[in-house]
Amino acid sequence: MRTPYTAPVAPVMPTMRRFFMAASVHANTMLVVFCPFAAGYYLSYFYRYVNAVIAKDLVQDFGLAPGDLGLLTSAYFLAFAAFQLPLGVLLDRFGPRRCTAALMCVAAAGALTFGLAQDLAMLSAGRALIGLGVSAGLMGSIKAFTLWFPRERLTALSGWMIAVGSVGALSATAPVQALLGSFGWRTLFVVLAL
């Protein structure tokens, strides 16, 4: 009677440990690829949620109605969503590094416009530029990961990217509220533009 062949079983390592061991081999790639894209995605989520915290200050400074606040929020999301199809074409043509870097400059211009705004139109334009600028936050990073990392690491990298975005959302709440008392919302946006 023949014994069926069984393949040797590789030792099972926890996912996090395996991720970091593989990352240590490619630490330079992690720093050069993951960290800049993670910073962009962090800002994407930060800008997405910061309006809720600064809304009271915007109403006080500009006398905005609830509909005006809705316009500011929707300007971000409309620009973000409208650019997704052209973004895919640009990512394929020019690559994720160039596209994301150029769009982050647009986001910085939007943050500066928003921070220096004197009326609702400038506030809306700033929010739209921010939305356009951070639109490559996730798709640019996923495209970069497919180009520069082994296929088996894509799931872990995507998970880490989502976690970084969640930290961006969290840091747009209580930490921003604490900073507003000392610096104000305008200073916050001007500093973020730099």
mmCIF file of C-alpha atoms in Angstrom:
data_model
loop_
_atom_site.group_PDB
_atom_site.id
_atom_site.type_symbol
_atom_site.label_atom_id
_atom_site.label_comp_id
_atom_site.label_asym_id
_atom_site.label_seq_id
_atom_site.Cartn_x
_atom_site.Cartn_y
_atom_site.Cartn_z
ATOM 1 C CA MET A 1 0.000 0.000 0.000
ATOM 2 C CA ARG A 2 1.395 3.367 -1.035
ATOM 3 C CA THR A 3 1.391 6.337 1.243
ATOM 4 C CA PRO A 4 0.028 9.460 -0.442
ATOM 5 C CA TYR A 5 2.539 12.220 -0.983
ATOM 6 C CA THR A 6 2.178 15.182 1.329
ATOM 7 C CA ALA A 7 3.959 18.407 0.595
ATOM 8 C CA PRO A 8 6.090 19.817 3.372
ATOM 9 C CA VAL A 9 4.185 22.358 5.389
ATOM 10 C CA ALA A 10 5.783 25.739 5.864
ATOM 11 C CA PRO A 11 5.731 27.019 9.413
ATOM 12 C CA VAL A 12 2.775 29.272 9.986
ATOM 13 C CA MET A 13 3.681 32.755 11.103
ATOM 14 C CA PRO A 14 1.253 35.400 12.269
ATOM 15 C CA THR A 15 0.372 37.789 9.485
ATOM 16 C CA MET A 16 1.807 40.867 11.176
ATOM 17 C CA ARG A 17 5.140 39.198 11.912
ATOM 18 C CA ARG A 18 5.377 37.884 8.353
ATOM 19 C CA PHE A 19 4.551 41.336 6.998
ATOM 20 C CA PHE A 20 7.235 43.051 9.037
ATOM 21 C CA MET A 21 9.845 40.391 8.295
ATOM 22 C CA ALA A 22 9.210 40.823 4.587
ATOM 23 C CA ALA A 23 9.181 44.574 5.059
ATOM 24 C CA SER A 24 12.596 44.492 6.700
ATOM 25 C CA VAL A 25 13.980 42.902 3.550
ATOM 26 C CA HIS A 26 12.498 45.696 1.491
ATOM 27 C CA ALA A 27 12.766 48.525 4.023
ATOM 28 C CA ASN A 28 13.999 50.975 1.435
ATOM 29 C CA THR A 29 11.069 50.168 -0.842
ATOM 30 C CA MET A 30 8.718 50.613 2.091
ATOM 31 C CA LEU A 31 10.142 54.041 2.868
ATOM 32 C CA VAL A 32 10.258 55.215 -0.717
ATOM 33 C CA VAL A 33 6.923 53.782 -1.864
ATOM 34 C CA PHE A 34 4.610 53.109 1.059
ATOM 35 C CA CYS A 35 5.255 56.134 3.274
ATOM 36 C CA PRO A 36 4.665 58.921 0.715
ATOM 37 C CA PHE A 37 1.497 57.283 -0.568
ATOM 38 C CA ALA A 38 0.338 56.660 3.001
ATOM 39 C CA ALA A 39 0.854 60.346 3.787
ATOM 40 C CA GLY A 40 -1.306 61.267 0.801
ATOM 41 C CA TYR A 41 -4.071 58.912 1.858
ATOM 42 C CA TYR A 42 -3.834 60.165 5.437
ATOM 43 C CA LEU A 43 -4.421 63.709 4.163
ATOM 44 C CA SER A 44 -7.295 62.522 1.990
ATOM 45 C CA TYR A 45 -9.165 61.261 5.017
ATOM 46 C CA PHE A 46 -8.103 64.191 7.172
ATOM 47 C CA TYR A 47 -9.534 66.708 4.704
ATOM 48 C CA ARG A 48 -12.638 64.590 4.316
ATOM 49 C CA TYR A 49 -13.579 64.944 7.990
ATOM 50 C CA VAL A 50 -12.094 68.258 9.104
ATOM 51 C CA ASN A 51 -15.093 70.295 7.900
ATOM 52 C CA ALA A 52 -17.236 68.905 10.703
ATOM 53 C CA VAL A 53 -14.807 70.244 13.305
ATOM 54 C CA ILE A 54 -14.294 73.698 11.800
ATOM 55 C CA ALA A 55 -17.951 74.207 10.810
ATOM 56 C CA LYS A 56 -18.721 76.360 13.854
ATOM 57 C CA ASP A 57 -15.770 78.633 13.102
ATOM 58 C CA LEU A 58 -16.756 78.913 9.442
ATOM 59 C CA VAL A 59 -20.307 79.875 10.394
ATOM 60 C CA GLN A 60 -18.971 82.461 12.828
ATOM 61 C CA ASP A 61 -16.417 83.955 10.401
ATOM 62 C CA PHE A 62 -18.535 83.948 7.241
ATOM 63 C CA GLY A 63 -22.126 83.768 8.481
ATOM 64 C CA LEU A 64 -22.696 80.564 6.534
ATOM 65 C CA ALA A 65 -26.076 78.862 6.454
ATOM 66 C CA PRO A 66 -26.392 75.078 6.783
ATOM 67 C CA GLY A 67 -26.778 74.831 3.002
ATOM 68 C CA ASP A 68 -23.505 76.693 2.544
ATOM 69 C CA LEU A 69 -21.718 74.183 4.774
ATOM 70 C CA GLY A 70 -23.240 71.414 2.683
ATOM 71 C CA LEU A 71 -21.912 73.116 -0.443
ATOM 72 C CA LEU A 72 -18.396 73.170 1.013
ATOM 73 C CA THR A 73 -18.533 69.493 1.850
ATOM 74 C CA SER A 74 -20.038 68.547 -1.496
ATOM 75 C CA ALA A 75 -17.426 70.576 -3.419
ATOM 76 C CA TYR A 76 -14.763 68.255 -2.018
ATOM 77 C CA PHE A 77 -16.646 65.069 -2.849
ATOM 78 C CA LEU A 78 -17.835 66.179 -6.294
ATOM 79 C CA ALA A 79 -14.317 67.076 -7.422
ATOM 80 C CA PHE A 80 -12.976 63.872 -5.865
ATOM 81 C CA ALA A 81 -15.566 61.668 -7.578
ATOM 82 C CA ALA A 82 -15.545 63.456 -10.937
ATOM 83 C CA PHE A 83 -11.813 62.923 -11.290
ATOM 84 C CA GLN A 84 -11.771 59.162 -10.684
ATOM 85 C CA LEU A 85 -12.160 58.112 -14.344
ATOM 86 C CA PRO A 86 -9.579 60.561 -15.722
ATOM 87 C CA LEU A 87 -7.347 59.571 -12.818
ATOM 88 C CA GLY A 88 -7.280 55.942 -13.929
ATOM 89 C CA VAL A 89 -6.153 56.957 -17.399
ATOM 90 C CA LEU A 90 -3.501 59.294 -15.987
ATOM 91 C CA LEU A 91 -2.205 56.652 -13.584
ATOM 92 C CA ASP A 92 -1.794 54.193 -16.442
ATOM 93 C CA ARG A 93 -0.160 56.746 -18.716
ATOM 94 C CA PHE A 94 2.131 58.667 -16.340
ATOM 95 C CA GLY A 95 2.441 56.355 -13.340
ATOM 96 C CA PRO A 96 1.375 56.727 -9.724
ATOM 97 C CA ARG A 97 4.380 58.732 -8.507
ATOM 98 C CA ARG A 98 4.008 61.564 -10.981
ATOM 99 C CA CYS A 99 0.221 61.696 -10.807
ATOM 100 C CA THR A 100 0.016 61.605 -7.037
ATOM 101 C CA ALA A 101 2.821 64.146 -6.607
ATOM 102 C CA ALA A 102 1.199 66.571 -9.054
ATOM 103 C CA LEU A 103 -2.216 66.126 -7.485
ATOM 104 C CA MET A 104 -0.852 66.649 -3.973
ATOM 105 C CA CYS A 105 0.427 70.032 -5.199
ATOM 106 C CA VAL A 106 -3.143 70.779 -6.306
ATOM 107 C CA ALA A 107 -4.357 69.777 -2.829
ATOM 108 C CA ALA A 108 -1.779 72.105 -1.264
ATOM 109 C CA ALA A 109 -2.999 74.950 -3.480
ATOM 110 C CA GLY A 110 -6.541 74.132 -2.392
ATOM 111 C CA ALA A 111 -5.603 74.170 1.288
ATOM 112 C CA LEU A 112 -3.881 77.523 0.831
ATOM 113 C CA THR A 113 -6.904 78.907 -1.035
ATOM 114 C CA PHE A 114 -9.219 77.639 1.693
ATOM 115 C CA GLY A 115 -7.039 79.031 4.475
ATOM 116 C CA LEU A 116 -6.846 82.487 2.875
ATOM 117 C CA ALA A 117 -10.461 82.590 1.641
ATOM 118 C CA GLN A 118 -12.515 85.729 2.130
ATOM 119 C CA ASP A 119 -15.885 84.473 0.900
ATOM 120 C CA LEU A 120 -17.933 81.352 0.201
ATOM 121 C CA ALA A 121 -16.764 81.139 -3.426
ATOM 122 C CA MET A 122 -13.099 80.952 -2.388
ATOM 123 C CA LEU A 123 -13.909 78.450 0.338
ATOM 124 C CA SER A 124 -15.733 76.267 -2.199
ATOM 125 C CA ALA A 125 -12.933 76.577 -4.750
ATOM 126 C CA GLY A 126 -10.405 75.607 -2.087
ATOM 127 C CA ARG A 127 -12.428 72.563 -1.053
ATOM 128 C CA ALA A 128 -12.852 71.515 -4.695
ATOM 129 C CA LEU A 129 -9.109 71.809 -5.306
ATOM 130 C CA ILE A 130 -8.434 69.774 -2.176
ATOM 131 C CA GLY A 131 -10.867 67.080 -3.351
ATOM 132 C CA LEU A 132 -9.258 66.979 -6.768
ATOM 133 C CA GLY A 133 -5.785 66.922 -5.251
ATOM 134 C CA VAL A 134 -6.317 64.017 -2.892
ATOM 135 C CA SER A 135 -8.350 61.977 -5.368
ATOM 136 C CA ALA A 136 -5.343 59.755 -6.116
ATOM 137 C CA GLY A 137 -4.783 58.931 -2.448
ATOM 138 C CA LEU A 138 -6.010 55.345 -2.593
ATOM 139 C CA MET A 139 -5.931 54.453 -6.286
ATOM 140 C CA GLY A 140 -2.447 55.886 -6.766
ATOM 141 C CA SER A 141 -1.142 53.875 -3.852
ATOM 142 C CA ILE A 142 -2.738 50.636 -5.010
ATOM 143 C CA LYS A 143 -1.314 51.164 -8.497
ATOM 144 C CA ALA A 144 2.125 51.794 -6.956
ATOM 145 C CA PHE A 145 1.880 48.676 -4.809
ATOM 146 C CA THR A 146 1.061 46.526 -7.840
ATOM 147 C CA LEU A 147 4.140 47.888 -9.600
ATOM 148 C CA TRP A 148 6.690 47.747 -6.777
ATOM 149 C CA PHE A 149 5.682 44.973 -4.400
ATOM 150 C CA PRO A 150 5.151 41.220 -4.770
ATOM 151 C CA ARG A 151 1.574 40.181 -5.416
ATOM 152 C CA GLU A 152 1.279 38.296 -2.125
ATOM 153 C CA ARG A 153 1.913 41.515 -0.174
ATOM 154 C CA LEU A 154 -0.843 43.581 -1.826
ATOM 155 C CA THR A 155 -3.540 42.583 0.647
ATOM 156 C CA ALA A 156 -1.461 43.532 3.672
ATOM 157 C CA LEU A 157 -0.331 46.800 2.092
ATOM 158 C CA SER A 158 -3.897 47.730 1.197
ATOM 159 C CA GLY A 159 -4.987 46.957 4.738
ATOM 160 C CA TRP A 160 -2.234 49.132 6.157
ATOM 161 C CA MET A 161 -3.238 51.903 3.778
ATOM 162 C CA ILE A 162 -6.846 51.776 4.987
ATOM 163 C CA ALA A 163 -5.578 51.897 8.579
ATOM 164 C CA VAL A 164 -3.513 55.008 7.806
ATOM 165 C CA GLY A 165 -6.614 56.631 6.309
ATOM 166 C CA SER A 166 -8.561 55.845 9.470
ATOM 167 C CA VAL A 167 -5.866 57.549 11.539
ATOM 168 C CA GLY A 168 -6.271 60.577 9.257
ATOM 169 C CA ALA A 169 -9.993 60.621 9.978
ATOM 170 C CA LEU A 170 -9.389 60.321 13.722
ATOM 171 C CA SER A 171 -6.789 63.070 13.758
ATOM 172 C CA ALA A 172 -9.253 65.428 12.071
ATOM 173 C CA THR A 173 -11.465 65.355 15.171
ATOM 174 C CA ALA A 174 -10.253 65.954 18.742
ATOM 175 C CA PRO A 175 -6.657 66.923 17.831
ATOM 176 C CA VAL A 176 -7.908 69.572 15.400
ATOM 177 C CA GLN A 177 -10.395 70.815 17.973
ATOM 178 C CA ALA A 178 -7.543 71.211 20.461
ATOM 179 C CA LEU A 179 -5.402 73.089 17.924
ATOM 180 C CA LEU A 180 -8.205 75.446 16.918
ATOM 181 C CA GLY A 181 -8.117 77.166 20.294
ATOM 182 C CA SER A 182 -4.454 78.058 19.858
ATOM 183 C CA PHE A 183 -4.011 78.573 16.135
ATOM 184 C CA GLY A 184 -7.364 78.873 14.386
ATOM 185 C CA TRP A 185 -8.601 77.085 11.295
ATOM 186 C CA ARG A 186 -6.875 79.430 8.831
ATOM 187 C CA THR A 187 -3.433 78.711 10.258
ATOM 188 C CA LEU A 188 -4.183 74.989 10.209
ATOM 189 C CA PHE A 189 -4.946 75.028 6.485
ATOM 190 C CA VAL A 190 -2.016 77.270 5.587
ATOM 191 C CA VAL A 191 0.363 74.981 7.497
ATOM 192 C CA LEU A 192 -1.146 71.915 5.807
ATOM 193 C CA ALA A 193 -0.556 73.585 2.443
ATOM 194 C CA LEU A 194 3.154 73.764 3.156
#
